[in-house]
Coordinates of C-alpha atoms in Angstrom, one line a residue:
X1 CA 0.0 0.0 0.0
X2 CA 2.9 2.6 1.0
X3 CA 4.2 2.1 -2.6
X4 CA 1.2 2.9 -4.0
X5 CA 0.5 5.9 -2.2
X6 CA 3.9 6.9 -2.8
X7 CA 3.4 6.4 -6.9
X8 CA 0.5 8.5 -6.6
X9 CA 2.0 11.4 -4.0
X10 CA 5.1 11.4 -5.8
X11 CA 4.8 10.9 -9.3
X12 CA 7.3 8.6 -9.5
X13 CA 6.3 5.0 -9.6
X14 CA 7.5 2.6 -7.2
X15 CA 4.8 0.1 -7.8
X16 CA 3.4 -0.8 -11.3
X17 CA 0.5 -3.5 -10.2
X18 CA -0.5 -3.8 -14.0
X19 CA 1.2 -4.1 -16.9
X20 CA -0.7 -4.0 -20.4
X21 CA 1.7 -6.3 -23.4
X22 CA 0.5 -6.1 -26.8
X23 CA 2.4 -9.0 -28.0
X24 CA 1.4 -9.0 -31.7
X25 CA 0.1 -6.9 -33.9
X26 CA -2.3 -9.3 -36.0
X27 CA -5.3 -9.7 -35.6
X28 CA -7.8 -12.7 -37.3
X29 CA -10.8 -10.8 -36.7
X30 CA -11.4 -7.4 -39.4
X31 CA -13.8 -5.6 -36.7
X32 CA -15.7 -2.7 -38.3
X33 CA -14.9 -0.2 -35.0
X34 CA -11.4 -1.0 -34.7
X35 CA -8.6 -0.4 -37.5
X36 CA -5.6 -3.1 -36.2
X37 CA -6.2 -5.8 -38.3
X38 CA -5.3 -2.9 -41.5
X39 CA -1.9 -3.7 -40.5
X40 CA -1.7 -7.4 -40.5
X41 CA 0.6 -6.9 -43.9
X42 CA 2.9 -5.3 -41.2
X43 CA 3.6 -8.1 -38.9
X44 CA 5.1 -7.0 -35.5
X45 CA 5.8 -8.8 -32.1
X46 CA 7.6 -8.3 -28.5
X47 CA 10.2 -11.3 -29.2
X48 CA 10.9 -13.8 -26.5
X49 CA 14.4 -11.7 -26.5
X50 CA 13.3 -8.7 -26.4
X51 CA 11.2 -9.2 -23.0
X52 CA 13.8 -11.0 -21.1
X53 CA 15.5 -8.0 -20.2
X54 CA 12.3 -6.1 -19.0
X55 CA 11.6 -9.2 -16.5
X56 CA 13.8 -7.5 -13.8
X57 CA 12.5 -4.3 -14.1
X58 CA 8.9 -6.2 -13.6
X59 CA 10.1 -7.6 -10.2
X60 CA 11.0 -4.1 -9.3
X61 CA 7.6 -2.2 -9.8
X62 CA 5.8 -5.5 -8.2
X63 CA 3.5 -5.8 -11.5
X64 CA 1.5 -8.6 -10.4
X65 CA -0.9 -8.9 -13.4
X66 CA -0.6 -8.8 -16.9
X67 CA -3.0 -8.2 -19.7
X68 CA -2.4 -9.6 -23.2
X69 CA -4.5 -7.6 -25.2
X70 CA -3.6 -7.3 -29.2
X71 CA -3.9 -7.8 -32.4
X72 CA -4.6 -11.3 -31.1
X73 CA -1.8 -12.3 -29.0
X74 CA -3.1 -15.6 -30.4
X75 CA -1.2 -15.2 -33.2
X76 CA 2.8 -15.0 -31.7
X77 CA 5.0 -17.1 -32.9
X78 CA 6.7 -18.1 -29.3
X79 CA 3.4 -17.1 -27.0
X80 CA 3.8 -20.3 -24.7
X81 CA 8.0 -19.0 -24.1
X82 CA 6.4 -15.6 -23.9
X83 CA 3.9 -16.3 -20.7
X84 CA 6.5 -18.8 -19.1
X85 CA 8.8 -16.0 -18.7
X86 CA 5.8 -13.7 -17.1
X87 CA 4.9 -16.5 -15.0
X88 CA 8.1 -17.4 -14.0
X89 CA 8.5 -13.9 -12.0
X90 CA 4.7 -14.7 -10.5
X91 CA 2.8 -12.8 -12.5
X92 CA -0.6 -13.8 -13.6
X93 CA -1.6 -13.5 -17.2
X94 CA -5.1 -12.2 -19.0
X95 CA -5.7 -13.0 -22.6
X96 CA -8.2 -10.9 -24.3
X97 CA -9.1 -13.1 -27.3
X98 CA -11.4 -12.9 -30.5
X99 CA -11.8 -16.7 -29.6
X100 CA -11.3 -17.9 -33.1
X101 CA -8.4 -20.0 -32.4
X102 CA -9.4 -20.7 -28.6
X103 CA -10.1 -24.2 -28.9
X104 CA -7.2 -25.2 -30.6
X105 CA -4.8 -23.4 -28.4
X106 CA -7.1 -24.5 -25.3
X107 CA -4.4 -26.6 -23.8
X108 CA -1.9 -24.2 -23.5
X109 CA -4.5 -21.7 -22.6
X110 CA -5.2 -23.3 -19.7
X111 CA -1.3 -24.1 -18.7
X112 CA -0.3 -20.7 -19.2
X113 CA -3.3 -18.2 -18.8
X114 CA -5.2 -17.3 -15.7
X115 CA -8.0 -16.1 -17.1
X116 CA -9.1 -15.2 -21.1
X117 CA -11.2 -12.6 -21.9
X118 CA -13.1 -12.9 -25.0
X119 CA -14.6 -10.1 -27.3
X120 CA -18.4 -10.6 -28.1
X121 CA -20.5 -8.2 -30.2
X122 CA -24.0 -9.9 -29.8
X123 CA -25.9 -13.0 -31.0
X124 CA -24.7 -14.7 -33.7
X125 CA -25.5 -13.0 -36.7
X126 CA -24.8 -9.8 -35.6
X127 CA -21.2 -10.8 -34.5
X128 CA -20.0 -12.5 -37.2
X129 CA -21.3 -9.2 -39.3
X130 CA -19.4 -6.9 -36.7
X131 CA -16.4 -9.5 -37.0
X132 CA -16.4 -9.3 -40.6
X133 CA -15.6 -13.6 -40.4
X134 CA -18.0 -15.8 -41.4
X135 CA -17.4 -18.4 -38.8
X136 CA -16.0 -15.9 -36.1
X137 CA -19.0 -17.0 -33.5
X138 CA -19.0 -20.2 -33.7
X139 CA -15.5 -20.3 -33.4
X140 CA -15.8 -18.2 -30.0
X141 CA -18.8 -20.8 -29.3
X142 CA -16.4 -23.9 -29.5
X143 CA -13.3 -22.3 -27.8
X144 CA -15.1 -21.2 -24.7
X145 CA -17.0 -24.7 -24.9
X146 CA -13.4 -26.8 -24.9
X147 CA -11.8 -24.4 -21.9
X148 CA -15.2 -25.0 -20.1
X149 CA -14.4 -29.1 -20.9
X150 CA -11.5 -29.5 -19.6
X151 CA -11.6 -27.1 -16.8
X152 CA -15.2 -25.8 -15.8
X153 CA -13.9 -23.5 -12.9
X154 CA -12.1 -21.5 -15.6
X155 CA -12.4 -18.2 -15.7
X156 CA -13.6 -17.1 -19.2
X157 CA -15.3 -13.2 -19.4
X158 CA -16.7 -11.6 -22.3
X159 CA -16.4 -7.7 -23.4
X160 CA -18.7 -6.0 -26.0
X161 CA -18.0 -2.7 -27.2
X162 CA -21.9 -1.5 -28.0
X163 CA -22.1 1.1 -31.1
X164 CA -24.3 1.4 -34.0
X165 CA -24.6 -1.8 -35.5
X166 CA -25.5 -3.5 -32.1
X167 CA -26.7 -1.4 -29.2
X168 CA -30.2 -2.8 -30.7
X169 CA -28.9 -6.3 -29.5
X170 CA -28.0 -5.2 -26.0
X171 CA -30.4 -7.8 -23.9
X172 CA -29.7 -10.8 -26.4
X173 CA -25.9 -10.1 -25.8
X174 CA -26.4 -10.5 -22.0
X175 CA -28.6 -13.5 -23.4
X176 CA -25.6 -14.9 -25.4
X177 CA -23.2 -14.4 -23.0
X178 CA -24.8 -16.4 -20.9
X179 CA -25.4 -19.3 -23.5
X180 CA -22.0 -19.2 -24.3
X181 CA -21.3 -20.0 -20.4
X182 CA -19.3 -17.0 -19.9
X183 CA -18.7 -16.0 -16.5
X184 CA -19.3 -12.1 -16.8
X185 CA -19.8 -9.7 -19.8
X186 CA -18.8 -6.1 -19.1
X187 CA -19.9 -3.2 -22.1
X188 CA -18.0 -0.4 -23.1
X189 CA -19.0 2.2 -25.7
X190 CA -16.9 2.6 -29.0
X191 CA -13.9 4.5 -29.5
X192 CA -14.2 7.2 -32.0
X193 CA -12.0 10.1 -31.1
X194 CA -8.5 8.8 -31.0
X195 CA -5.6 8.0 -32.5
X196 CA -5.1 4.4 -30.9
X197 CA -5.7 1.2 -32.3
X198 CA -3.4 1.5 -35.5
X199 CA -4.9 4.7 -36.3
X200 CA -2.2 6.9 -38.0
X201 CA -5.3 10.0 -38.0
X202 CA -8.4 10.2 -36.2
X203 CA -11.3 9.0 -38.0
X204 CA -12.9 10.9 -40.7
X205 CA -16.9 12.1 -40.2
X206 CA -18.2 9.3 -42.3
X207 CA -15.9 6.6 -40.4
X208 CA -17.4 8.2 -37.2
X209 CA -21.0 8.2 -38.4
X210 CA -21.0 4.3 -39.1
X211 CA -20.2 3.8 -35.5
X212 CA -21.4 6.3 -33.4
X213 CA -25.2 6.9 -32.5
X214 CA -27.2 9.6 -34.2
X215 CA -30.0 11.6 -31.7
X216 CA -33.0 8.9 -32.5
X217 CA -30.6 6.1 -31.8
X218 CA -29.3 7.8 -28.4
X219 CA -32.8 8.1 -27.6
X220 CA -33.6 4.1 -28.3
X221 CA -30.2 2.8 -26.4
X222 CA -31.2 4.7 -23.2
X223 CA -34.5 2.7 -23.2
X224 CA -32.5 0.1 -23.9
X225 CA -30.4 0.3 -21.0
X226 CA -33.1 1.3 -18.8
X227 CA -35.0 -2.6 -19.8
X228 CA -31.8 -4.3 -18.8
X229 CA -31.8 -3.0 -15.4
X230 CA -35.6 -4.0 -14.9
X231 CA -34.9 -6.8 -16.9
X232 CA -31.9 -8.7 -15.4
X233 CA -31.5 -7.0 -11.6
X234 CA -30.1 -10.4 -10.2
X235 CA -27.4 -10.4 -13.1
X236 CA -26.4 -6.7 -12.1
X237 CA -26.9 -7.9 -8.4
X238 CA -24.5 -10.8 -9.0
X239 CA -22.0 -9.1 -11.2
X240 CA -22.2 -11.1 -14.2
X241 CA -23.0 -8.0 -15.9
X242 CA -19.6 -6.2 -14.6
X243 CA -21.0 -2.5 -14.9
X244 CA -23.7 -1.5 -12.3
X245 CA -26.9 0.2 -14.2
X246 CA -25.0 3.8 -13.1
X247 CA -21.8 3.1 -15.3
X248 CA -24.5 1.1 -17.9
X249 CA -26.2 4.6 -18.2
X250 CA -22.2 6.2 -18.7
X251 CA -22.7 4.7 -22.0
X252 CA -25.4 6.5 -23.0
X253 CA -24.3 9.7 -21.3
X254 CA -21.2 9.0 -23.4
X255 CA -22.7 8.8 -26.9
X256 CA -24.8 11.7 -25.6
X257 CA -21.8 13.8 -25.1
X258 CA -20.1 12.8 -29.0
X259 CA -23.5 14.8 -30.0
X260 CA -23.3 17.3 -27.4
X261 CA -26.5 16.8 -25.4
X262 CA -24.6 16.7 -22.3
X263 CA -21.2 16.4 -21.0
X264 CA -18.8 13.4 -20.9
X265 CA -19.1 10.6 -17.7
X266 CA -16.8 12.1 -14.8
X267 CA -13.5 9.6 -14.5
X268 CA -12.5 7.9 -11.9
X269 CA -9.2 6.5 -13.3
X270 CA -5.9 6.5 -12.0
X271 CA -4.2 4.6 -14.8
X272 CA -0.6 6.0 -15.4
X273 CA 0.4 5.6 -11.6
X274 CA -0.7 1.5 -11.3
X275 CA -0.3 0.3 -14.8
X276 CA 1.7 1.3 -18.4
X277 CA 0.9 -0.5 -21.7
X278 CA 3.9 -1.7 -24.2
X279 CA 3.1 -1.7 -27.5
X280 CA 4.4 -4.2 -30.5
X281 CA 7.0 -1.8 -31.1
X282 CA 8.0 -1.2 -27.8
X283 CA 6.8 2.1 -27.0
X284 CA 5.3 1.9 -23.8
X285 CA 2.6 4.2 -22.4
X286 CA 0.3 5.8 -19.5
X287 CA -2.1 4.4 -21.4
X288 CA -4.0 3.1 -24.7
X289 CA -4.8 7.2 -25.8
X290 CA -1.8 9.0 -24.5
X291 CA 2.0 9.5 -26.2
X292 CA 4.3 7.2 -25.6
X293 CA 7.2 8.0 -22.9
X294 CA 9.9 5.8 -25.1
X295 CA 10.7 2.4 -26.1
X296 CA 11.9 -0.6 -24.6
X297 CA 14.9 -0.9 -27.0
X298 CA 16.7 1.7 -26.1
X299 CA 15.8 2.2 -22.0
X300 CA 14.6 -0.4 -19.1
X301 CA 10.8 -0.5 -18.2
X302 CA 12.0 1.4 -15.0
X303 CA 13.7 4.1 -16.5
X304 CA 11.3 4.8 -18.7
X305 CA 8.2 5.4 -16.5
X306 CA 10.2 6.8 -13.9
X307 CA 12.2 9.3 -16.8
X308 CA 12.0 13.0 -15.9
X309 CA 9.5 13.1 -18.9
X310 CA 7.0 10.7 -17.4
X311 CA 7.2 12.2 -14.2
X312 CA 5.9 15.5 -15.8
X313 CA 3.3 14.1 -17.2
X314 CA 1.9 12.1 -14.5
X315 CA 2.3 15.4 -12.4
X316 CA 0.9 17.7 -14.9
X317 CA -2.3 15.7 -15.9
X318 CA -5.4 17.0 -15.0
X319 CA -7.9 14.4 -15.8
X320 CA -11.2 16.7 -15.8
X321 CA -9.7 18.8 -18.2
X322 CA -7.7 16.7 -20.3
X323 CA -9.3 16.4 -24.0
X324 CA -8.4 12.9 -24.3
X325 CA -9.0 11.7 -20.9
X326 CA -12.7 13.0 -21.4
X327 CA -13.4 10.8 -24.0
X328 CA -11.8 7.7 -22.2
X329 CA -14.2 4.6 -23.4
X330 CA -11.8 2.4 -21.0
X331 CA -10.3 4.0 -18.0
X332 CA -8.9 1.8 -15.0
X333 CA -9.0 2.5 -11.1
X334 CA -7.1 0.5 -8.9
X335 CA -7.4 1.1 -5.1
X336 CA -4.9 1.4 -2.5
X337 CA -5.4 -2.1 -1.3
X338 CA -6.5 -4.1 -4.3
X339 CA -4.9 -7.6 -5.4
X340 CA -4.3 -9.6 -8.4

């Protein structure tokens, strides 16, 4: 706790509790709200060798969890090396997964992974058309079905990003999700604004306009959100539905704000003192949306986030004004005491 409360008094971090690795920059899914798989021509990944010198500087900031997020991490050549040397240092490991090649890799999933978190855009039809893969659901359907097989207490969670082309679907994805045998679904509203996600430039209008909601459409999602929480109060009692029906309504307030009919959900986020995110290139960050602070080739973990330029920034941020921080989709609090 002291090294936490130091981190966030200070500035300087002396304990990093999570650690974001995008491992590979392919992706086997061509998602309509997300540009990474645009630059599967360009294969990139962390290398085995290129993280073994990092390890030590993991031990030092006490990073207790990582989160393999992507491209589809899926898709590394040496993944299995890759989490042995994370695990090896005790650190537990989340895989955020299409699920298209789940059930193939289920074995080693299960060896190597602590928990896999799986996107899902709705029922079947309207993922696979999200997806933009034919066979992208059942797929998911068959990977989460094998994990379940051979280890039923494994924890498998789903996340659905709800814009235009499935806010429409929102009770039959809590439906799904549960038909699927997932152990929690958690929504988050599209990204629109920023340059992450293999975006060299923000999204043009039109690009913006296939995703985000239009007035009549904000109007139906609030509904929408408002039947859930009538609809399924022991599944937000219970937490399988990860928001409560306050950060559900966040989502509306959110696509609200992108037409500016109100302002944009207040934060609560304290990502660049507890956690950094390395990207395939190595450029490691406070977070998903902000500049980079510099690159693991040339510089240890350590000295990076705790350079005199990172420093600044973490002491110079002002979430509630901060353009970029307004328009989070995905911000992370962790408390003084929390464990991994």
């Amino acid at each position: 706790m002291l090294k936490r409360i130091l981190s966030l008094t200070t500035h300087r971090i002396y304990e990093l509790p999570v650690m974001v690795l995008m491992p590979h920059s392919r992706c086997n899914c061509r998602c309509v709200m997300c540009d990474i798989w645009k630059a599967n021509q360009n294969k990139q990944e962390i290398t085995v060798e290129q993280l073994q010198p990092h390890l030590d500087s993991f031990r030092k900031l006490g990073v207790k969890y990582v989160a393999l997020s992507g491209g589809e991490a899926l898709m590394h050549s040496n993944l299995w090396r890759f989490c042995d040397q994370l695990k090896s240092i005790g650190i537990k490991i989340s895989l955020l997964s299409t699920g298209v090649t789940l059930k193939a890799n289920a074995e080693n999933v299960l060896k190597y992974v602590d928990e896999v978190v799986v996107s899902i855009d709705g029922p079947h039809e309207i993922h696979n058309q999200i997806r933009n893969i034919p066979s992208a659901f059942e797929k998911l359907s068959e990977g989460v079905k094998r994990l379940k097989e051979l280890k039923p207490d494994f924890r498998v969670t789903g996340r659905s990003v709800l814009q235009k082309l499935n806010f429409n679907h929102l009770a039959d994805t809590i439906s799904t999700a549960r038909s699927l045998g997932l152990d929690q679904i958690s929504f988050l509203p599209a990204d629109v604004s920023s340059t992450a996600f293999n975006r060299n430039d923000p999204w043009s209008e039109n690009k913006v306009d296939e995703i985000e909601l239009n007035n009549e459409e904000v109007i139906v999602f609030e509904h929408l959100v408002e039947s859930t929480i009538q609809q399924f109060p022991d599944l937000y009692e219970k937490k399988f539905i990860a928001e409560n029906p306050q950060k559900m309504r966040e989502i509306v307030q959110y696509y609200k704000a992108l037409l500016n009919k109100d302002n944009f959900p207040v934060k609560r986020c304290n990502a660049p003192w507890v956690s950094a995110v390395i990207e395939t290139d190595g450029e490691v960050k406070p977070c998903f949306f902000h500049k980079s602070y510099g690159n693991i080739s040339t510089s240890s973990v350590e000295n990076i986030l705790n350079s005199r330029e990172a420093i600044s920034f973490r002491k110079n941020l002002n979430m509630k004004k901060d353009a970029t921080c307004a328009r989070c989709v995905c911000s992370l609090h962790v408390s003084l005491t929390q464990s991994f």
